[in-house]
PDB file of C-alpha atoms in Angstrom:
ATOM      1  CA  UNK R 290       0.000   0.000   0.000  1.00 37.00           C
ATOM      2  CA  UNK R 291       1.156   3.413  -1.061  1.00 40.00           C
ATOM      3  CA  UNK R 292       1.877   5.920   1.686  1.00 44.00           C
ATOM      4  CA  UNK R 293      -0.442   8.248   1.794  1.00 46.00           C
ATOM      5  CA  UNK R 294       0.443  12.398   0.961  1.00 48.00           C
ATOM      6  CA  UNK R 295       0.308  14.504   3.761  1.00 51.00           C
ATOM      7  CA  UNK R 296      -2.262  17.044   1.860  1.00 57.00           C
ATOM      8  CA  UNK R 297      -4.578  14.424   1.150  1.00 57.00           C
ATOM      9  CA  UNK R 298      -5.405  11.727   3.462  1.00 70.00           C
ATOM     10  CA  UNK R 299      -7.560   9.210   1.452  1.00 88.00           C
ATOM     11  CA  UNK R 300     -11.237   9.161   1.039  1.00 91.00           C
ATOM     12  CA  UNK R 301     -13.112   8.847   4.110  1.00 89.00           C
ATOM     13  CA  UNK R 302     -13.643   5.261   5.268  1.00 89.00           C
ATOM     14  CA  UNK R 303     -17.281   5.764   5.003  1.00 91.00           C
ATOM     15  CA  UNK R 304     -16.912   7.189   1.145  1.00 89.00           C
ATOM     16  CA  UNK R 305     -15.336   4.480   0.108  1.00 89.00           C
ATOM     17  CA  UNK R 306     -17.725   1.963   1.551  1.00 89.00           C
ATOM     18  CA  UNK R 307     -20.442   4.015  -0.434  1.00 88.00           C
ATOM     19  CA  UNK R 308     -18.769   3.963  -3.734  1.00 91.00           C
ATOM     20  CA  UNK R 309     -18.113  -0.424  -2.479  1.00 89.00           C
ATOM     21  CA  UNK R 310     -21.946  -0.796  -2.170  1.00 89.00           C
ATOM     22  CA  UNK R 311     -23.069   1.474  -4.984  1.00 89.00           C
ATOM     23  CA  UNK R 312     -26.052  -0.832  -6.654  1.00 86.00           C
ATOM     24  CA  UNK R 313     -24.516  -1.807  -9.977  1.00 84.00           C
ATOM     25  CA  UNK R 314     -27.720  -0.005 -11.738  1.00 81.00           C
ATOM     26  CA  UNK R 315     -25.352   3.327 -10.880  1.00 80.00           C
ATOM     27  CA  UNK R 316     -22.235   4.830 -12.186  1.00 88.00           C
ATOM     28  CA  UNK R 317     -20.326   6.019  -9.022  1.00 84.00           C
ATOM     29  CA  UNK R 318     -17.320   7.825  -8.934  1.00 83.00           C
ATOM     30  CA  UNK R 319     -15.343   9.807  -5.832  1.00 85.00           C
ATOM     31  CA  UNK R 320     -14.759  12.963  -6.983  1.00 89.00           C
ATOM     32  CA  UNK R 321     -12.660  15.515  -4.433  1.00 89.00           C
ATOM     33  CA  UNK R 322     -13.703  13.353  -1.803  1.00 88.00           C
ATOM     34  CA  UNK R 323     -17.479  13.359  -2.283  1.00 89.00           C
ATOM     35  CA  UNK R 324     -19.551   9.943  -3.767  1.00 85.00           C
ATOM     36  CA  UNK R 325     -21.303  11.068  -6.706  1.00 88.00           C
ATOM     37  CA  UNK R 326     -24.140   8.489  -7.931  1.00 86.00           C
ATOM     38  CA  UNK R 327     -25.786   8.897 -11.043  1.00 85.00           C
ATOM     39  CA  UNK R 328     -28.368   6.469 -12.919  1.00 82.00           C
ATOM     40  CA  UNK R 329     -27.096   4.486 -15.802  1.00 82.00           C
ATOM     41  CA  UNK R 330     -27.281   6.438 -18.989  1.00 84.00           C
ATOM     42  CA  UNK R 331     -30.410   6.974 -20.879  1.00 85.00           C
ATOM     43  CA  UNK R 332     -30.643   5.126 -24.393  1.00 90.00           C
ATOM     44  CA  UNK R 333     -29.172   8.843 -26.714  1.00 91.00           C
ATOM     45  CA  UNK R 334     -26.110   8.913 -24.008  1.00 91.00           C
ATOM     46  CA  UNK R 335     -25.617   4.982 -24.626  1.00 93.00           C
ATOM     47  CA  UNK R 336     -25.804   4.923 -28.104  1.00 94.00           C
ATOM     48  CA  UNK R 337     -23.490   8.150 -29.046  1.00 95.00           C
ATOM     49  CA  UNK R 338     -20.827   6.767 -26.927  1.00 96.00           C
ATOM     50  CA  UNK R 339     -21.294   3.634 -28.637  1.00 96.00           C
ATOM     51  CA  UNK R 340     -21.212   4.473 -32.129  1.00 96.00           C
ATOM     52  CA  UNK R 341     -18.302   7.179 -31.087  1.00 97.00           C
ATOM     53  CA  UNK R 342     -16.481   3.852 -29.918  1.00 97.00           C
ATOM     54  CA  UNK R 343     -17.242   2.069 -32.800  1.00 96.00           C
ATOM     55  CA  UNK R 344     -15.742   5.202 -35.002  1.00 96.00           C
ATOM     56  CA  UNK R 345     -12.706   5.426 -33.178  1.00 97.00           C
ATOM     57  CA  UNK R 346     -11.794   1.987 -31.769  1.00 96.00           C
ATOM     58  CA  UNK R 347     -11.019   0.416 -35.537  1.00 95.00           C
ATOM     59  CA  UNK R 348      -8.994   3.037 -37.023  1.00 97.00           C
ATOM     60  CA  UNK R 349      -6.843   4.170 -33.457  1.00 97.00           C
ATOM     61  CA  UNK R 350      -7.466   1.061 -31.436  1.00 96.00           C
ATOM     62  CA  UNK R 351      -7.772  -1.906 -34.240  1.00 95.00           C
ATOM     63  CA  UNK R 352      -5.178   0.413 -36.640  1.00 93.00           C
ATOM     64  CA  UNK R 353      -7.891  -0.684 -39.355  1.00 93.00           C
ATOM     65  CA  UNK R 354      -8.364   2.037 -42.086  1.00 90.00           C
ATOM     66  CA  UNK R 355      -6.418   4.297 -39.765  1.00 92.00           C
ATOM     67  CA  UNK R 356      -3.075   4.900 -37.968  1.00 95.00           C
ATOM     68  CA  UNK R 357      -3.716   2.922 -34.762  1.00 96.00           C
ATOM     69  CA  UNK R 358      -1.606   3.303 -32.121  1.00 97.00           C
ATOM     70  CA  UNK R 359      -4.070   3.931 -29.332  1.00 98.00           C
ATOM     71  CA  UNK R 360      -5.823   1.700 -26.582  1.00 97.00           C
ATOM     72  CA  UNK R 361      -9.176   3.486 -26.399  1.00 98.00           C
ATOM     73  CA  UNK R 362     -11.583   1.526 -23.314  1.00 97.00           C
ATOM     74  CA  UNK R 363     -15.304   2.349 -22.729  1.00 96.00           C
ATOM     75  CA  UNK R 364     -16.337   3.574 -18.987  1.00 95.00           C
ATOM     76  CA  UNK R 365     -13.079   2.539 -17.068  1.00 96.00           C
ATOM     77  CA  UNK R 366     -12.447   3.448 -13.838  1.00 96.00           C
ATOM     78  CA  UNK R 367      -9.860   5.420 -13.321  1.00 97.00           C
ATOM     79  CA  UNK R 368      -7.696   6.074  -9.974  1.00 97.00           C
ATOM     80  CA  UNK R 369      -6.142   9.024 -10.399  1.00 97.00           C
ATOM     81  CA  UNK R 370      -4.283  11.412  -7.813  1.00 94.00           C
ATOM     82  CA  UNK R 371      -3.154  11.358  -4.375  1.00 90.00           C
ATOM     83  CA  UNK R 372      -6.154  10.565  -2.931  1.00 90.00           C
ATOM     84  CA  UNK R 373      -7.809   9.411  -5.317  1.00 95.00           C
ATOM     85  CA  UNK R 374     -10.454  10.552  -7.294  1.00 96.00           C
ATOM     86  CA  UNK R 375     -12.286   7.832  -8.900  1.00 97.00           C
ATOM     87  CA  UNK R 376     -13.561   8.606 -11.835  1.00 97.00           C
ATOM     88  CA  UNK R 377     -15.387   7.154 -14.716  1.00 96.00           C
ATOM     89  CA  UNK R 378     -15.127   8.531 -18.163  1.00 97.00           C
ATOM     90  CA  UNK R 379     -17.438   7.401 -21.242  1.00 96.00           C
ATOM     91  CA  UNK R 380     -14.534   6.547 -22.799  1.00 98.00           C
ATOM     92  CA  UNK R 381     -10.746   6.949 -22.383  1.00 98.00           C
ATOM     93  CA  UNK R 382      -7.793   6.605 -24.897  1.00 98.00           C
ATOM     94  CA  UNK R 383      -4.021   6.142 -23.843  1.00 98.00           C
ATOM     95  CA  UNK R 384      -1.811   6.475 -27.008  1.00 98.00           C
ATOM     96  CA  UNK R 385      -0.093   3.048 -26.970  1.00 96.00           C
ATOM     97  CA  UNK R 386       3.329   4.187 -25.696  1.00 96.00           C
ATOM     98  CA  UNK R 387       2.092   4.978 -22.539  1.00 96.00           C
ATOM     99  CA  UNK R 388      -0.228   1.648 -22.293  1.00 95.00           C
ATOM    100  CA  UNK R 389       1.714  -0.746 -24.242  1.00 93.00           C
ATOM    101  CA  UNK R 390       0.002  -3.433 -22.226  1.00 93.00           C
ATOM    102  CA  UNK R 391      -4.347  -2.851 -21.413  1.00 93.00           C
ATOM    103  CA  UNK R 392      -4.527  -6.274 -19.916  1.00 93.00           C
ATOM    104  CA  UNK R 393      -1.660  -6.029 -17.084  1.00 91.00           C
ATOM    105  CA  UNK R 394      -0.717  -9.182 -15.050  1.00 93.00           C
ATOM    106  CA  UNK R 395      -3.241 -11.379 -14.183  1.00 93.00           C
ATOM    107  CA  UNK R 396      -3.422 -10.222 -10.615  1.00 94.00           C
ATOM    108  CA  UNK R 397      -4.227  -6.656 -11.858  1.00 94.00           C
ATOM    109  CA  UNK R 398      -7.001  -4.202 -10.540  1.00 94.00           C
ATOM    110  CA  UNK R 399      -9.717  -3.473 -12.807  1.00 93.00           C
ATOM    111  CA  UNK R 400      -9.366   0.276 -12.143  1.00 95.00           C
ATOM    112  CA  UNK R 401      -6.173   1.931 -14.376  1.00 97.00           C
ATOM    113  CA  UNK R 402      -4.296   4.476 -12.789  1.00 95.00           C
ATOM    114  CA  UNK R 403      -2.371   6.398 -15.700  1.00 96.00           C
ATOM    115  CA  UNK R 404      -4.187   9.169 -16.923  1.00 98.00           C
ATOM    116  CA  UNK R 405      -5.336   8.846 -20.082  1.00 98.00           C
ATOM    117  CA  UNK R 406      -4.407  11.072 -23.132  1.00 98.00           C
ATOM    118  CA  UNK R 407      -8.199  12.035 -24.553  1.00 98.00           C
ATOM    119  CA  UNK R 408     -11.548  11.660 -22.343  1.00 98.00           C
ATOM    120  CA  UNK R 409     -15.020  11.766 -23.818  1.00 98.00           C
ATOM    121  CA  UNK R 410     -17.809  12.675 -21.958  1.00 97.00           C
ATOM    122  CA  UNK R 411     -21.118  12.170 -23.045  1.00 97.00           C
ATOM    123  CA  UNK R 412     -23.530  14.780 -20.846  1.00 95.00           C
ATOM    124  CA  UNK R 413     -26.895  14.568 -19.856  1.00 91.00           C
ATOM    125  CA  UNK R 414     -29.219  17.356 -17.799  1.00 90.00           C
ATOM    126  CA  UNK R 415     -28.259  15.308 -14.762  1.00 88.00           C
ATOM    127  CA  UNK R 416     -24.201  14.580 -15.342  1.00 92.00           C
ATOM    128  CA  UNK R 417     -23.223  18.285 -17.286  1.00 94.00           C
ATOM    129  CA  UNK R 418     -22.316  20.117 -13.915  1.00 95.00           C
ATOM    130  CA  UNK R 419     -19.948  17.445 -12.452  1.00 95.00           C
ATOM    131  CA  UNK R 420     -18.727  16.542 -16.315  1.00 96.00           C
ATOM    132  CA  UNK R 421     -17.870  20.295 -16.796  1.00 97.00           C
ATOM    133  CA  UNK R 422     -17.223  21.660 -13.042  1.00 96.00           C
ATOM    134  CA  UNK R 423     -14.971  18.723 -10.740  1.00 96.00           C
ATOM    135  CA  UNK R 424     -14.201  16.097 -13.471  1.00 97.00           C
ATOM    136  CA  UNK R 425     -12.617  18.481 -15.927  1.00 98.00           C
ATOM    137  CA  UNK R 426     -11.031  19.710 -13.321  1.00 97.00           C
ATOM    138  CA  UNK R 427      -9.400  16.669 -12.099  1.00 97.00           C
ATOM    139  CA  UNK R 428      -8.884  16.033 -16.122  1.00 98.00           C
ATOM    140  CA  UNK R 429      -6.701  18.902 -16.302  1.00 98.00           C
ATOM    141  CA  UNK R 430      -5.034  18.326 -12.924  1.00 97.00           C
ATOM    142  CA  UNK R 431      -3.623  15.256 -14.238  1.00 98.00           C
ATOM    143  CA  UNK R 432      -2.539  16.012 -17.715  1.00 98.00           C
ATOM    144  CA  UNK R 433      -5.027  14.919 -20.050  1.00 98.00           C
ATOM    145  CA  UNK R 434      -4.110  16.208 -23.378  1.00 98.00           C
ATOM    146  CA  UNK R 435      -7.734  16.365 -24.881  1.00 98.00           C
ATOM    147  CA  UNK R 436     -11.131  16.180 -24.081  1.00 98.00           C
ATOM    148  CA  UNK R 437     -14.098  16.056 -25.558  1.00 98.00           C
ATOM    149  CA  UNK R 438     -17.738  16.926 -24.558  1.00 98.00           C
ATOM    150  CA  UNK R 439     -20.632  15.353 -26.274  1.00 98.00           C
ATOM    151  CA  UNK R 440     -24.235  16.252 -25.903  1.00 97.00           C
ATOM    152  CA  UNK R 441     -26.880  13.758 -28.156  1.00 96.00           C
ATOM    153  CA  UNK R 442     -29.811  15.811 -27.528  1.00 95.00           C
ATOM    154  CA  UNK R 443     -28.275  19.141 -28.897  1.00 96.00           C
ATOM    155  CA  UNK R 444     -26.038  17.318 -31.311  1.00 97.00           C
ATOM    156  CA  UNK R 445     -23.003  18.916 -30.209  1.00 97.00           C
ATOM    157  CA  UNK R 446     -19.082  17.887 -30.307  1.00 98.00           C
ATOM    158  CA  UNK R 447     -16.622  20.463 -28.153  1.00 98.00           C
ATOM    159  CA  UNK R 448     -13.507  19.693 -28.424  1.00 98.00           C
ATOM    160  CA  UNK R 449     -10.774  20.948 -25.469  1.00 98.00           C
ATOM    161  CA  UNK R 450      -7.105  20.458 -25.511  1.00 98.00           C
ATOM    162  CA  UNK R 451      -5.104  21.100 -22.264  1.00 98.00           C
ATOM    163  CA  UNK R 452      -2.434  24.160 -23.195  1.00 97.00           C
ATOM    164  CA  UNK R 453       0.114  25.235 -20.578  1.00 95.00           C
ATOM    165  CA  UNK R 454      -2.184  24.042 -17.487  1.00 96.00           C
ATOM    166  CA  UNK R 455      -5.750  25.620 -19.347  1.00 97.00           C
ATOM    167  CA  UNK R 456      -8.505  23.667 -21.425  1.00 98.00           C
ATOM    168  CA  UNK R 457      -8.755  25.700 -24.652  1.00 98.00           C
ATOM    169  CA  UNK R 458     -12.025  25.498 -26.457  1.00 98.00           C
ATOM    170  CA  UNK R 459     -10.628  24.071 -30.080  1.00 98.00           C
ATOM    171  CA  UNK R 460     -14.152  24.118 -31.595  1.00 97.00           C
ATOM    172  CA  UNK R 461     -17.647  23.200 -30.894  1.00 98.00           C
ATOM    173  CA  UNK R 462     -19.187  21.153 -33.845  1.00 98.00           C
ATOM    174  CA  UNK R 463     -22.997  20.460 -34.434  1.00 97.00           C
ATOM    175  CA  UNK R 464     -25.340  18.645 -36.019  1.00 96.00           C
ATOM    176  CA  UNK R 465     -24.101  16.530 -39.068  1.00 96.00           C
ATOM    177  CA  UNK R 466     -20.931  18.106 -39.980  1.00 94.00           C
ATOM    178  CA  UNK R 467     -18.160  15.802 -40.796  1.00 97.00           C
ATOM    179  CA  UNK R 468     -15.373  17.015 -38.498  1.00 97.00           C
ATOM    180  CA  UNK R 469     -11.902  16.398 -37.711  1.00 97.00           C
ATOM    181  CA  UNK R 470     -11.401  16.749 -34.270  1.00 98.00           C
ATOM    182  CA  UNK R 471      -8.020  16.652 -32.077  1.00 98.00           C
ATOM    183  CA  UNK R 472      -6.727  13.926 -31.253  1.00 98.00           C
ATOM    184  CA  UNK R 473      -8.209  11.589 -33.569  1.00 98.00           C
ATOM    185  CA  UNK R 474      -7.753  14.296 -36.873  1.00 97.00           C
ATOM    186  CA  UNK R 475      -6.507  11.634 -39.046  1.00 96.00           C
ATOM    187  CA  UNK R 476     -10.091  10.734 -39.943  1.00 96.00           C
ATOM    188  CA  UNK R 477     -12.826  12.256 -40.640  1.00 96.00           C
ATOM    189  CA  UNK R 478     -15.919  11.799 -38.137  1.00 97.00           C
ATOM    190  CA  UNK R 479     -19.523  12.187 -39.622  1.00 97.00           C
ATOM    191  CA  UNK R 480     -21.260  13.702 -36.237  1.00 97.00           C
ATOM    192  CA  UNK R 481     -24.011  12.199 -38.015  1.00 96.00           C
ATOM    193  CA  UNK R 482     -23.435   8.777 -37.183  1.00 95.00           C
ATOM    194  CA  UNK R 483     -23.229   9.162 -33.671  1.00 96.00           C
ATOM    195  CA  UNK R 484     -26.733  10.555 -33.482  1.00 95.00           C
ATOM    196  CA  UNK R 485     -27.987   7.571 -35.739  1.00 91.00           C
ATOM    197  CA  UNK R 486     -31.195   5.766 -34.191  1.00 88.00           C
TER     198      UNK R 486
END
């Protein structure tokens, strides 16, 4: 066990045993300390983030019809920080130098602990203030390169990248533009199919 740092104690005993007993129906996460619960996602938040998987995964992840060199994972859990914040992003992509190995050892955690280099968050009315506020925060805090914010009911894409300790606001696509959006610029991306029914 890791010593703990002298700024940040851990997660109270009793926080932890919340996010532990968290009914599997809800995504929990520790974010600055606090358990936040929220229900599973509703069927436009679930179906963006898996068509934006399905876009993405072959080309980075598969290197099919694209440049590959990416692990890109779909709601991990993520350990990041001192204390830490657990947090769980729609989807997460290491570029493959820094995660030359998703798998691990056998005996390995199911949570990942190396920040990732992109994050996509898919928001809904009752995840956009933690998604914006505390987990971009925490984003930032550890180095994540890019981010991206999706919204399925406004058909929206905004893409952030992290420059000299500040998100900057690249560009907010809409609609069905067919965009190419940092990190993943070496294809195109019809915004179109991630709204698909």
């Amino acid at each position: 066990m890791s010593a703990q740092h002298p700024l940040f104690p851990g997660n109270a005993p009793e926080v932890e045993a919340a996010f532990q007993a968290a009914p599997e129906e809800m995504v929990a996460e520790i974010l600055d300390g606090e358990l936040h619960t929220f229900p599973r996602p509703a069927r436009p938040h679930t179906r963006a983030a898996s068509r934006l998987n399905a876009s993405l995964g072959g080309p980075f992840d598969l290197g099919a019809g694209g440049p590959g060199g990416w692990v890109i994972l779909v709601e991990p859990e993520l350990h990041l920080g001192p204390r830490p914040d657990k947090v769980v992003p729609d989807l997460a992509g290491w570029r493959r130098e820094r995660m030359p190995d998703a798998l691990g050892p056998e005996d390995a955690p199911a949570h990942y602990d190396v920040a990732p280099d992109w994050v996509c968050e898919v928001i809904s009315p009752s995840t956009e203030r933690v998604d914006r506020g505390k987990k971009m925060r925490i984003y930032r805090r550890e180095g994540v390169r890019h981010a991206w914010l999706i919204n399925p009911v406004a058909q929206t894409l905004e893409v952030y990248r992290l420059d000299e300790g500040r998100w900057s606001l690249l560009d907010t696509h809409e609609g069905e533009e067919a965009v190419r959006a940092e990190p993943f610029d070496a294809i195109e991306l019809p915004l179109a199919d991630l709204w698909a029914r």
